[in-house]
Amino acid sequence: MVLEDYQRRLKSDFELLRLPSYVEYNLDGHFNSHFLPAPYVQDLGVPHVFVSLVWLCGPLSGLIVQPLVGHVSDRTTSKLGRRRPFIIGGTIAIALSVFLVSFSADIGRWLGDPVNAHRKSKAIGAFITGFWLLDVGNNVTQGPCRALLADLADKDERRTRVGNGFFSLFMAVGNVLGYATGTYGKWYKLFPFTRTKYCNIDCANLKSAFLIHIVILACTTYLSVSRSHEIPLERQQERLLGGEEEASHQVAGINQTSFSKEFANTLKLMNNPIWIIFLVTALSWFGWFPFILYDTDWMGREVFKGNPNTEDGSGIYAAGVRAGSFCLMLNSIVLDFFSWNMDVICTKLGSGLVWGISSIIMAARFGSMVLISFWAENIEYTNGHPSTGIFVASLIVFAVLGAPLAVTFSVPYALVSIRSEEIGIGQGLSLGLLNLAIVIPQMAIAVLSGPLDVVFGGGNWGSLSIGAVAAFISGIVSIISIHIYGR
């Protein structure tokens, strides 16, 4: 009996592993996560002080798109199910956006940018358009994908944790492959058509990596959609109510509820534990976003002391970006390991304690990055590259951050899914609302990073310091909340 129960549990876990998690492989991997756009947009001529404003598109689209898509997907009556139509549509948007971003330099030239112009305004316009479309597609895909996992977990807390752990695992797989492509500097030789007189070697490498990921995006989305046996909404209601006519009336009543009314009702139903989860999530993302925004830029600019806007410093900066992508690949390997074991860790220690400890580790690592910045600033490099000590210290910081990143990508979503089931809130809308706790801090950091850049002399350490403080506070709040609400 014990063996049969174990085999049944193992089978259900692998159903979660092979279904919607395939899509999340793309959400980070298809765009080489976040490390390539920051250096690339500076290569197009956007000053470092304005780079964070480009990233406003993600939070702004997430502020509107995810809650709205979550609400609509909870009520969709398509034969494909409630979630899969949005996963397919979002994937198409992502593929188009990646093409726009990767060919932005060529598009800019076709529209009239001078070949040797320092600031390529039309290319920047194409890049920003593609980047906005990317974030819209990402938000359209991610919410329904998370909700589909919760649907498949069928109100089982352990399966919900396992499913979100697998979700984080596939994000890490995508990251590893994405960052691996960034460490290789000769993609343009394998895809020679990518290098043009408008697109230099670094641009061609970026373009090649993006084209590879468009292919992977199509394949993994097909696997996800074809393997997820989602039950349409009307058939779910038939099972619950025992009749086709009753189910049709129930679905019609559900669909008559407006988004604004449902949004207000959901806020009223949300209890203190859910608000605590939202608060800790928001504080965590105040910590994470400066790192995600500037990780490889920090490596190229502050560790390697390069400058993408000068002829002498651009080569050093590019070497730093490649070194940063290698560090992020190690980060993703650590993320893989902890994602795979997240259910075991949370079962032993409790989700709240795991989340709190991970946030304090985050704070310590971000503080270490600030110290490394000062260390690098106050020593002379003998061969134009950082010393072994500085590089190894940076590598360790990036790698260790993989553990708290695994927690951030899984625990909050699992907790919200569990709590929303307890009080009867739709999975799509509740996870869309959780996204608000992510995008609002991102918007704040995107707006503040530019002025902080000026105040602190052009470095990233001002934003990283804010991130360290926010991460520490989120850790304390998470640990204290264990004694109040449990889990």
GROMACS .gro file of C-alpha atoms in nm:
model
  487
    1MET     CA    1   0.000   0.000   0.000
    2VAL     CA    2   0.286   0.233   0.087
    3LEU     CA    3   0.461   0.145  -0.241
    4GLU     CA    4   0.142   0.208  -0.442
    5ASP     CA    5   0.095   0.546  -0.273
    6TYR     CA    6   0.457   0.639  -0.345
    7GLN     CA    7   0.424   0.536  -0.712
    8ARG     CA    8   0.100   0.736  -0.747
    9ARG     CA    9   0.267   1.041  -0.591
   10LEU     CA   10   0.575   1.004  -0.814
   11LYS     CA   11   0.357   0.979  -1.126
   12SER     CA   12   0.157   1.290  -1.035
   13ASP     CA   13   0.477   1.484  -0.963
   14PHE     CA   14   0.618   1.400  -1.304
   15GLU     CA   15   0.291   1.510  -1.464
   16LEU     CA   16   0.355   1.851  -1.309
   17LEU     CA   17   0.716   1.835  -1.426
   18ARG     CA   18   0.635   1.776  -1.791
   19LEU     CA   19   0.337   2.009  -1.832
   20PRO     CA   20   0.336   2.389  -1.793
   21SER     CA   21   0.690   2.404  -1.663
   22TYR     CA   22   0.812   2.364  -2.021
   23VAL     CA   23   0.683   2.712  -2.100
   24GLU     CA   24   0.864   2.876  -1.810
   25TYR     CA   25   1.187   2.742  -1.956
   26ASN     CA   26   1.140   3.015  -2.217
   27LEU     CA   27   1.031   3.306  -2.004
   28ASP     CA   28   1.388   3.361  -1.891
   29GLY     CA   29   1.594   3.155  -2.132
   30HIS     CA   30   1.454   3.291  -2.458
   31PHE     CA   31   1.582   3.638  -2.378
   32ASN     CA   32   1.901   3.524  -2.210
   33SER     CA   33   1.714   3.639  -1.902
   34HIS     CA   34   1.812   3.998  -1.826
   35PHE     CA   35   2.186   4.018  -1.879
   36LEU     CA   36   2.210   4.105  -2.250
   37PRO     CA   37   1.961   4.393  -2.294
   38ALA     CA   38   2.130   4.637  -2.050
   39PRO     CA   39   2.469   4.630  -2.226
   40TYR     CA   40   2.307   4.617  -2.571
   41VAL     CA   41   2.081   4.918  -2.522
   42GLN     CA   42   2.386   5.118  -2.407
   43ASP     CA   43   2.564   5.009  -2.724
   44LEU     CA   44   2.276   5.166  -2.918
   45GLY     CA   45   2.348   5.494  -2.742
   46VAL     CA   46   2.122   5.506  -2.435
   47PRO     CA   47   2.316   5.663  -2.144
   48HIS     CA   48   2.361   5.446  -1.834
   49VAL     CA   49   2.156   5.690  -1.626
   50PHE     CA   50   1.849   5.625  -1.847
   51VAL     CA   51   1.882   5.248  -1.885
   52SER     CA   52   1.649   5.177  -1.591
   53LEU     CA   53   1.370   5.379  -1.758
   54VAL     CA   54   1.371   5.136  -2.051
   55TRP     CA   55   1.285   4.863  -1.800
   56LEU     CA   56   0.968   5.047  -1.690
   57CYS     CA   57   0.783   4.866  -1.968
   58GLY     CA   58   0.791   4.539  -1.775
   59PRO     CA   59   0.638   4.668  -1.451
   60LEU     CA   60   0.386   4.890  -1.633
   61SER     CA   61   0.260   4.607  -1.852
   62GLY     CA   62   0.257   4.369  -1.554
   63LEU     CA   63   0.054   4.620  -1.353
   64ILE     CA   64  -0.232   4.593  -1.601
   65VAL     CA   65  -0.185   4.277  -1.805
   66GLN     CA   66  -0.141   4.002  -1.545
   67PRO     CA   67  -0.442   4.079  -1.322
   68LEU     CA   68  -0.661   4.132  -1.631
   69VAL     CA   69  -0.541   3.816  -1.803
   70GLY     CA   70  -0.581   3.625  -1.477
   71HIS     CA   71  -0.940   3.742  -1.444
   72VAL     CA   72  -1.025   3.656  -1.807
   73SER     CA   73  -0.849   3.318  -1.798
   74ASP     CA   74  -1.048   3.218  -1.488
   75ARG     CA   75  -1.362   3.260  -1.705
   76THR     CA   76  -1.246   3.145  -2.050
   77THR     CA   77  -1.471   2.878  -2.206
   78SER     CA   78  -1.240   2.776  -2.494
   79LYS     CA   79  -1.223   2.407  -2.585
   80LEU     CA   80  -0.848   2.431  -2.531
   81GLY     CA   81  -0.913   2.512  -2.167
   82ARG     CA   82  -0.884   2.827  -1.960
   83ARG     CA   83  -0.506   2.876  -1.961
   84ARG     CA   84  -0.362   2.733  -2.282
   85PRO     CA   85  -0.505   2.995  -2.523
   86PHE     CA   86  -0.316   3.265  -2.332
   87ILE     CA   87   0.003   3.060  -2.321
   88ILE     CA   88  -0.011   3.023  -2.702
   89GLY     CA   89  -0.092   3.390  -2.763
   90GLY     CA   90   0.177   3.512  -2.525
   91THR     CA   91   0.436   3.287  -2.687
   92ILE     CA   92   0.361   3.432  -3.032
   93ALA     CA   93   0.406   3.784  -2.889
   94ILE     CA   94   0.737   3.683  -2.729
   95ALA     CA   95   0.870   3.539  -3.056
   96LEU     CA   96   0.781   3.858  -3.248
   97SER     CA   97   0.933   4.079  -2.979
   98VAL     CA   98   1.261   3.886  -2.969
   99PHE     CA   99   1.290   3.927  -3.347
  100LEU     CA  100   1.230   4.302  -3.314
  101VAL     CA  101   1.487   4.343  -3.036
  102SER     CA  102   1.755   4.131  -3.203
  103PHE     CA  103   1.725   4.314  -3.537
  104SER     CA  104   1.678   4.663  -3.387
  105ALA     CA  105   2.016   4.789  -3.515
  106ASP     CA  106   1.931   4.677  -3.870
  107ILE     CA  107   1.578   4.815  -3.844
  108GLY     CA  108   1.720   5.148  -3.725
  109ARG     CA  109   1.950   5.165  -4.028
  110TRP     CA  110   1.666   5.076  -4.266
  111LEU     CA  111   1.468   5.363  -4.112
  112GLY     CA  112   1.754   5.610  -4.158
  113ASP     CA  113   2.002   5.589  -3.867
  114PRO     CA  114   2.357   5.689  -3.977
  115VAL     CA  115   2.596   5.394  -3.973
  116ASN     CA  116   2.850   5.549  -3.732
  117ALA     CA  117   2.611   5.752  -3.518
  118HIS     CA  118   2.682   5.739  -3.145
  119ARG     CA  119   2.310   5.744  -3.060
  120LYS     CA  120   2.090   5.542  -3.296
  121SER     CA  121   1.749   5.686  -3.217
  122LYS     CA  122   1.546   5.474  -3.458
  123ALA     CA  123   1.719   5.156  -3.346
  124ILE     CA  124   1.647   5.253  -2.985
  125GLY     CA  125   1.281   5.300  -3.082
  126ALA     CA  126   1.270   4.952  -3.239
  127PHE     CA  127   1.440   4.802  -2.933
  128ILE     CA  128   1.199   4.966  -2.687
  129THR     CA  129   0.896   4.862  -2.896
  130GLY     CA  130   1.019   4.503  -2.902
  131PHE     CA  131   1.104   4.509  -2.534
  132TRP     CA  132   0.756   4.636  -2.443
  133LEU     CA  133   0.599   4.363  -2.658
  134LEU     CA  134   0.826   4.108  -2.490
  135ASP     CA  135   0.704   4.206  -2.145
  136VAL     CA  136   0.340   4.203  -2.253
  137GLY     CA  137   0.386   3.853  -2.398
  138ASN     CA  138   0.574   3.742  -2.090
  139ASN     CA  139   0.296   3.866  -1.861
  140VAL     CA  140   0.025   3.710  -2.078
  141THR     CA  141   0.206   3.373  -2.058
  142GLN     CA  142   0.336   3.366  -1.703
  143GLY     CA  143   0.014   3.422  -1.508
  144PRO     CA  144  -0.191   3.151  -1.685
  145CYS     CA  145   0.107   2.915  -1.667
  146ARG     CA  146   0.128   2.956  -1.288
  147ALA     CA  147  -0.250   2.924  -1.263
  148LEU     CA  148  -0.242   2.605  -1.473
  149LEU     CA  149   0.005   2.456  -1.229
  150ALA     CA  150  -0.229   2.540  -0.941
  151ASP     CA  151  -0.523   2.388  -1.133
  152LEU     CA  152  -0.330   2.067  -1.192
  153ALA     CA  153  -0.224   2.050  -0.826
  154ASP     CA  154  -0.599   2.025  -0.745
  155LYS     CA  155  -0.587   2.190  -0.399
  156ASP     CA  156  -0.306   1.961  -0.277
  157GLU     CA  157  -0.053   2.170  -0.080
  158ARG     CA  158   0.240   1.936  -0.142
  159ARG     CA  159   0.169   1.918  -0.517
  160THR     CA  160   0.138   2.297  -0.526
  161ARG     CA  161   0.484   2.333  -0.370
  162VAL     CA  162   0.627   2.065  -0.601
  163GLY     CA  163   0.471   2.226  -0.908
  164ASN     CA  164   0.612   2.568  -0.827
  165GLY     CA  165   0.948   2.410  -0.754
  166PHE     CA  166   0.944   2.254  -1.101
  167PHE     CA  167   0.841   2.591  -1.242
  168SER     CA  168   1.149   2.749  -1.083
  169LEU     CA  169   1.360   2.454  -1.201
  170PHE     CA  170   1.272   2.512  -1.566
  171MET     CA  171   1.337   2.882  -1.530
  172ALA     CA  172   1.684   2.785  -1.411
  173VAL     CA  173   1.733   2.546  -1.705
  174GLY     CA  174   1.643   2.828  -1.942
  175ASN     CA  175   1.880   3.060  -1.759
  176VAL     CA  176   2.171   2.814  -1.778
  177LEU     CA  177   2.135   2.778  -2.155
  178GLY     CA  178   2.071   3.149  -2.201
  179TYR     CA  179   2.373   3.256  -1.999
  180ALA     CA  180   2.585   2.985  -2.165
  181THR     CA  181   2.512   3.141  -2.503
  182GLY     CA  182   2.625   3.476  -2.363
  183THR     CA  183   2.963   3.341  -2.257
  184TYR     CA  184   3.043   3.231  -2.614
  185GLY     CA  185   3.173   3.518  -2.825
  186LYS     CA  186   3.176   3.358  -3.171
  187TRP     CA  187   2.812   3.288  -3.250
  188TYR     CA  188   2.846   3.526  -3.545
  189LYS     CA  189   3.080   3.275  -3.712
  190LEU     CA  190   2.818   3.001  -3.690
  191PHE     CA  191   2.550   3.241  -3.819
  192PRO     CA  192   2.748   3.474  -4.048
  193PHE     CA  193   2.435   3.643  -4.188
  194THR     CA  194   2.378   3.807  -3.849
  195ARG     CA  195   2.680   4.034  -3.884
  196THR     CA  196   2.616   4.336  -4.103
  197LYS     CA  197   2.768   4.681  -4.143
  198TYR     CA  198   2.497   4.806  -3.907
  199CYS     CA  199   2.545   4.525  -3.653
  200ASN     CA  200   2.892   4.465  -3.503
  201ILE     CA  201   3.025   4.140  -3.354
  202ASP     CA  202   2.862   4.187  -3.012
  203CYS     CA  203   2.532   4.273  -3.181
  204ALA     CA  204   2.560   3.969  -3.412
  205ASN     CA  205   2.626   3.739  -3.114
  206LEU     CA  206   2.316   3.878  -2.943
  207LYS     CA  207   2.110   3.832  -3.259
  208SER     CA  208   2.228   3.472  -3.300
  209ALA     CA  209   2.143   3.385  -2.939
  210PHE     CA  210   1.795   3.529  -2.977
  211LEU     CA  211   1.727   3.337  -3.299
  212ILE     CA  212   1.829   3.012  -3.127
  213HIS     CA  213   1.588   3.084  -2.846
  214ILE     CA  214   1.298   3.155  -3.081
  215VAL     CA  215   1.334   2.797  -3.206
  216ILE     CA  216   1.355   2.659  -2.852
  217LEU     CA  217   1.056   2.874  -2.753
  218ALA     CA  218   0.840   2.715  -3.024
  219CYS     CA  219   0.944   2.361  -2.932
  220THR     CA  220   0.895   2.388  -2.558
  221THR     CA  221   0.563   2.569  -2.589
  222TYR     CA  222   0.438   2.292  -2.816
  223LEU     CA  223   0.541   2.034  -2.554
  224SER     CA  224   0.368   2.230  -2.280
  225VAL     CA  225   0.040   2.283  -2.464
  226SER     CA  226   0.021   1.932  -2.609
  227ARG     CA  227   0.097   1.760  -2.276
  228SER     CA  228  -0.131   1.968  -2.050
  229HIS     CA  229  -0.463   1.788  -2.032
  230GLU     CA  230  -0.664   2.087  -1.921
  231ILE     CA  231  -1.038   2.052  -1.864
  232PRO     CA  232  -1.253   2.333  -2.016
  233LEU     CA  233  -1.448   2.546  -1.766
  234GLU     CA  234  -1.794   2.417  -1.863
  235ARG     CA  235  -1.691   2.053  -1.819
  236GLN     CA  236  -1.546   2.137  -1.478
  237GLN     CA  237  -1.878   2.288  -1.376
  238GLU     CA  238  -2.063   1.982  -1.511
  239ARG     CA  239  -1.860   1.762  -1.278
  240LEU     CA  240  -1.933   1.988  -0.982
  241LEU     CA  241  -2.303   2.045  -1.050
  242GLY     CA  242  -2.394   1.716  -1.218
  243GLY     CA  243  -2.571   1.853  -1.524
  244GLU     CA  244  -2.499   2.033  -1.852
  245GLU     CA  245  -2.777   2.291  -1.814
  246GLU     CA  246  -2.679   2.382  -1.459
  247ALA     CA  247  -2.317   2.412  -1.569
  248SER     CA  248  -2.409   2.647  -1.855
  249HIS     CA  249  -2.603   2.873  -1.616
  250GLN     CA  250  -2.313   2.871  -1.370
  251VAL     CA  251  -2.058   2.962  -1.639
  252ALA     CA  252  -2.284   3.238  -1.772
  253GLY     CA  253  -2.311   3.382  -1.421
  254ILE     CA  254  -1.934   3.371  -1.374
  255ASN     CA  255  -1.872   3.548  -1.704
  256GLN     CA  256  -2.111   3.830  -1.619
  257THR     CA  257  -1.889   3.947  -1.333
  258SER     CA  258  -1.684   4.249  -1.445
  259PHE     CA  259  -1.313   4.273  -1.385
  260SER     CA  260  -1.346   4.578  -1.158
  261LYS     CA  261  -1.612   4.408  -0.943
  262GLU     CA  262  -1.416   4.085  -0.920
  263PHE     CA  263  -1.099   4.281  -0.838
  264ALA     CA  264  -1.274   4.467  -0.554
  265ASN     CA  265  -1.437   4.149  -0.419
  266THR     CA  266  -1.103   3.968  -0.421
  267LEU     CA  267  -0.936   4.247  -0.223
  268LYS     CA  268  -1.215   4.223   0.036
  269LEU     CA  269  -1.177   3.847   0.066
  270MET     CA  270  -0.799   3.853   0.105
  271ASN     CA  271  -0.702   3.780   0.466
  272ASN     CA  272  -0.397   3.887   0.668
  273PRO     CA  273  -0.174   3.592   0.568
  274ILE     CA  274  -0.213   3.682   0.198
  275TRP     CA  275  -0.135   4.049   0.267
  276ILE     CA  276   0.179   3.939   0.456
  277ILE     CA  277   0.284   3.731   0.153
  278PHE     CA  278   0.232   4.035  -0.070
  279LEU     CA  279   0.434   4.258   0.165
  280VAL     CA  280   0.730   4.017   0.185
  281THR     CA  281   0.717   3.970  -0.195
  282ALA     CA  282   0.726   4.346  -0.252
  283LEU     CA  283   1.022   4.394  -0.017
  284SER     CA  284   1.204   4.101  -0.179
  285TRP     CA  285   1.166   4.256  -0.524
  286PHE     CA  286   1.291   4.591  -0.399
  287GLY     CA  287   1.603   4.385  -0.336
  288TRP     CA  288   1.610   4.178  -0.651
  289PHE     CA  289   1.539   4.436  -0.919
  290PRO     CA  290   1.862   4.640  -0.889
  291PHE     CA  291   2.057   4.316  -0.923
  292ILE     CA  292   1.852   4.189  -1.219
  293LEU     CA  293   1.874   4.528  -1.386
  294TYR     CA  294   2.249   4.580  -1.349
  295ASP     CA  295   2.410   4.239  -1.283
  296THR     CA  296   2.631   4.211  -1.591
  297ASP     CA  297   2.658   4.589  -1.623
  298TRP     CA  298   2.800   4.591  -1.269
  299MET     CA  299   3.052   4.326  -1.372
  300GLY     CA  300   3.156   4.513  -1.688
  301ARG     CA  301   3.154   4.864  -1.542
  302GLU     CA  302   3.261   4.827  -1.177
  303VAL     CA  303   3.451   4.499  -1.157
  304PHE     CA  304   3.625   4.515  -1.497
  305LYS     CA  305   3.623   4.901  -1.506
  306GLY     CA  306   3.503   4.912  -1.868
  307ASN     CA  307   3.288   5.172  -2.041
  308PRO     CA  308   3.053   5.076  -2.327
  309ASN     CA  309   3.049   5.433  -2.461
  310THR     CA  310   3.423   5.476  -2.522
  311GLU     CA  311   3.644   5.310  -2.781
  312ASP     CA  312   3.910   5.204  -2.530
  313GLY     CA  313   3.668   5.085  -2.263
  314SER     CA  314   3.408   4.905  -2.474
  315GLY     CA  315   3.621   4.592  -2.526
  316ILE     CA  316   3.692   4.564  -2.152
  317TYR     CA  317   3.324   4.622  -2.076
  318ALA     CA  318   3.221   4.346  -2.321
  319ALA     CA  319   3.468   4.107  -2.154
  320GLY     CA  320   3.310   4.194  -1.820
  321VAL     CA  321   2.961   4.125  -1.957
  322ARG     CA  322   3.073   3.783  -2.080
  323ALA     CA  323   3.230   3.712  -1.740
  324GLY     CA  324   2.905   3.821  -1.579
  325SER     CA  325   2.706   3.582  -1.797
  326PHE     CA  326   2.937   3.299  -1.683
  327CYS     CA  327   2.873   3.394  -1.319
  328LEU     CA  328   2.499   3.399  -1.387
  329MET     CA  329   2.521   3.055  -1.544
  330LEU     CA  330   2.665   2.927  -1.215
  331ASN     CA  331   2.388   3.116  -1.036
  332SER     CA  332   2.134   2.924  -1.243
  333ILE     CA  333   2.297   2.587  -1.167
  334VAL     CA  334   2.257   2.663  -0.795
  335LEU     CA  335   1.901   2.776  -0.870
  336ASP     CA  336   1.840   2.439  -1.040
  337PHE     CA  337   1.960   2.243  -0.738
  338PHE     CA  338   1.753   2.431  -0.483
  339SER     CA  339   1.443   2.437  -0.704
  340TRP     CA  340   1.455   2.058  -0.734
  341ASN     CA  341   1.480   2.023  -0.355
  342MET     CA  342   1.250   2.312  -0.255
  343ASP     CA  343   0.962   2.092  -0.137
  344VAL     CA  344   1.194   1.890   0.090
  345ILE     CA  345   1.352   2.205   0.237
  346CYS     CA  346   1.016   2.377   0.299
  347THR     CA  347   0.866   2.061   0.451
  348LYS     CA  348   1.150   2.039   0.704
  349LEU     CA  349   1.189   2.406   0.794
  350GLY     CA  350   0.861   2.568   0.692
  351SER     CA  351   0.808   2.799   0.396
  352GLY     CA  352   0.814   3.120   0.600
  353LEU     CA  353   1.146   3.042   0.769
  354VAL     CA  354   1.305   2.933   0.439
  355TRP     CA  355   1.186   3.255   0.276
  356GLY     CA  356   1.317   3.468   0.564
  357ILE     CA  357   1.661   3.306   0.570
  358SER     CA  358   1.693   3.336   0.193
  359SER     CA  359   1.612   3.709   0.209
  360ILE     CA  360   1.881   3.768   0.471
  361ILE     CA  361   2.131   3.581   0.251
  362MET     CA  362   2.022   3.809  -0.035
  363ALA     CA  363   2.089   4.117   0.177
  364ALA     CA  364   2.436   3.993   0.269
  365ARG     CA  365   2.524   3.919  -0.094
  366PHE     CA  366   2.405   4.260  -0.220
  367GLY     CA  367   2.609   4.424   0.057
  368SER     CA  368   2.907   4.219  -0.064
  369MET     CA  369   2.862   4.361  -0.414
  370VAL     CA  370   2.884   4.715  -0.273
  371LEU     CA  371   3.206   4.624  -0.089
  372ILE     CA  372   3.352   4.465  -0.404
  373SER     CA  373   3.275   4.788  -0.594
  374PHE     CA  374   3.481   4.990  -0.344
  375TRP     CA  375   3.754   4.726  -0.343
  376ALA     CA  376   3.784   4.738  -0.723
  377GLU     CA  377   3.771   5.119  -0.730
  378ASN     CA  378   4.064   5.157  -0.493
  379ILE     CA  379   4.317   4.924  -0.657
  380GLU     CA  380   4.504   4.944  -0.987
  381TYR     CA  381   4.470   4.663  -1.240
  382THR     CA  382   4.803   4.546  -1.379
  383ASN     CA  383   4.681   4.386  -1.705
  384GLY     CA  384   4.352   4.567  -1.755
  385HIS     CA  385   4.152   4.292  -1.585
  386PRO     CA  386   4.045   4.245  -1.222
  387SER     CA  387   4.260   4.047  -0.984
  388THR     CA  388   4.180   3.684  -0.916
  389GLY     CA  389   4.052   3.774  -0.570
  390ILE     CA  390   3.799   4.029  -0.697
  391PHE     CA  391   3.676   3.801  -0.975
  392VAL     CA  392   3.640   3.497  -0.746
  393ALA     CA  393   3.456   3.708  -0.486
  394SER     CA  394   3.215   3.829  -0.757
  395LEU     CA  395   3.164   3.475  -0.884
  396ILE     CA  396   3.080   3.350  -0.533
  397VAL     CA  397   2.829   3.632  -0.481
  398PHE     CA  398   2.648   3.549  -0.806
  399ALA     CA  399   2.648   3.173  -0.740
  400VAL     CA  400   2.519   3.198  -0.381
  401LEU     CA  401   2.231   3.420  -0.495
  402GLY     CA  402   2.092   3.121  -0.684
  403ALA     CA  403   1.955   2.977  -0.358
  404PRO     CA  404   1.737   3.275  -0.257
  405LEU     CA  405   1.634   3.315  -0.622
  406ALA     CA  406   1.492   2.960  -0.614
  407VAL     CA  407   1.285   3.058  -0.311
  408THR     CA  408   1.164   3.380  -0.476
  409PHE     CA  409   1.054   3.194  -0.790
  410SER     CA  410   0.853   2.928  -0.606
  411VAL     CA  411   0.755   2.989  -0.241
  412PRO     CA  412   0.542   3.308  -0.276
  413TYR     CA  413   0.341   3.158  -0.565
  414ALA     CA  414   0.283   2.831  -0.380
  415LEU     CA  415   0.170   3.014  -0.065
  416VAL     CA  416  -0.070   3.240  -0.256
  417SER     CA  417  -0.215   2.941  -0.446
  418ILE     CA  418  -0.273   2.753  -0.120
  419ARG     CA  419  -0.424   3.052   0.063
  420SER     CA  420  -0.645   3.154  -0.231
  421GLU     CA  421  -0.789   2.801  -0.249
  422GLU     CA  422  -0.874   2.823   0.121
  423ILE     CA  423  -1.083   3.139   0.078
  424GLY     CA  424  -1.223   3.061  -0.268
  425ILE     CA  425  -1.037   3.314  -0.488
  426GLY     CA  426  -0.969   3.231  -0.854
  427GLN     CA  427  -0.610   3.122  -0.920
  428GLY     CA  428  -0.564   3.344  -1.225
  429LEU     CA  429  -0.665   3.667  -1.053
  430SER     CA  430  -0.493   3.592  -0.722
  431LEU     CA  431  -0.160   3.523  -0.896
  432GLY     CA  432  -0.214   3.833  -1.109
  433LEU     CA  433  -0.255   4.036  -0.790
  434LEU     CA  434   0.064   3.885  -0.650
  435ASN     CA  435   0.234   4.020  -0.961
  436LEU     CA  436   0.137   4.372  -0.848
  437ALA     CA  437   0.357   4.318  -0.541
  438ILE     CA  438   0.641   4.250  -0.787
  439VAL     CA  439   0.589   4.522  -1.046
  440ILE     CA  440   0.530   4.816  -0.809
  441PRO     CA  441   0.880   4.780  -0.651
  442GLN     CA  442   1.024   4.739  -1.000
  443MET     CA  443   0.864   5.065  -1.110
  444ALA     CA  444   1.001   5.244  -0.805
  445ILE     CA  445   1.354   5.114  -0.864
  446ALA     CA  446   1.335   5.192  -1.238
  447VAL     CA  447   1.249   5.554  -1.158
  448LEU     CA  448   1.497   5.594  -0.870
  449SER     CA  449   1.797   5.420  -1.028
  450GLY     CA  450   1.877   5.709  -1.265
  451PRO     CA  451   1.894   5.979  -0.996
  452LEU     CA  452   2.086   5.743  -0.766
  453ASP     CA  453   2.327   5.681  -1.052
  454VAL     CA  454   2.399   6.056  -1.066
  455VAL     CA  455   2.421   6.100  -0.687
  456PHE     CA  456   2.665   5.811  -0.644
  457GLY     CA  457   2.894   5.906  -0.931
  458GLY     CA  458   2.774   5.678  -1.210
  459GLY     CA  459   2.799   5.347  -1.024
  460ASN     CA  460   2.540   5.083  -0.941
  461TRP     CA  461   2.618   5.055  -0.571
  462GLY     CA  462   2.352   5.308  -0.462
  463SER     CA  463   2.072   5.090  -0.603
  464LEU     CA  464   2.235   4.775  -0.466
  465SER     CA  465   2.249   4.931  -0.117
  466ILE     CA  466   1.874   4.996  -0.126
  467GLY     CA  467   1.827   4.637  -0.241
  468ALA     CA  468   2.030   4.503   0.051
  469VAL     CA  469   1.825   4.698   0.309
  470ALA     CA  470   1.492   4.595   0.153
  471ALA     CA  471   1.597   4.228   0.139
  472PHE     CA  472   1.698   4.231   0.505
  473ILE     CA  473   1.364   4.381   0.611
  474SER     CA  474   1.174   4.125   0.402
  475GLY     CA  475   1.364   3.846   0.577
  476ILE     CA  476   1.278   3.975   0.923
  477VAL     CA  477   0.908   4.022   0.833
  478SER     CA  478   0.891   3.669   0.688
  479ILE     CA  479   1.048   3.507   0.995
  480ILE     CA  480   0.828   3.700   1.239
  481SER     CA  481   0.513   3.613   1.043
  482ILE     CA  482   0.583   3.241   1.100
  483HIS     CA  483   0.492   3.273   1.466
  484ILE     CA  484   0.172   3.462   1.385
  485TYR     CA  485   0.022   3.271   1.091
  486GLY     CA  486   0.227   2.953   1.059
  487ARG     CA  487   0.354   2.780   0.742
   0.00000   0.00000   0.00000
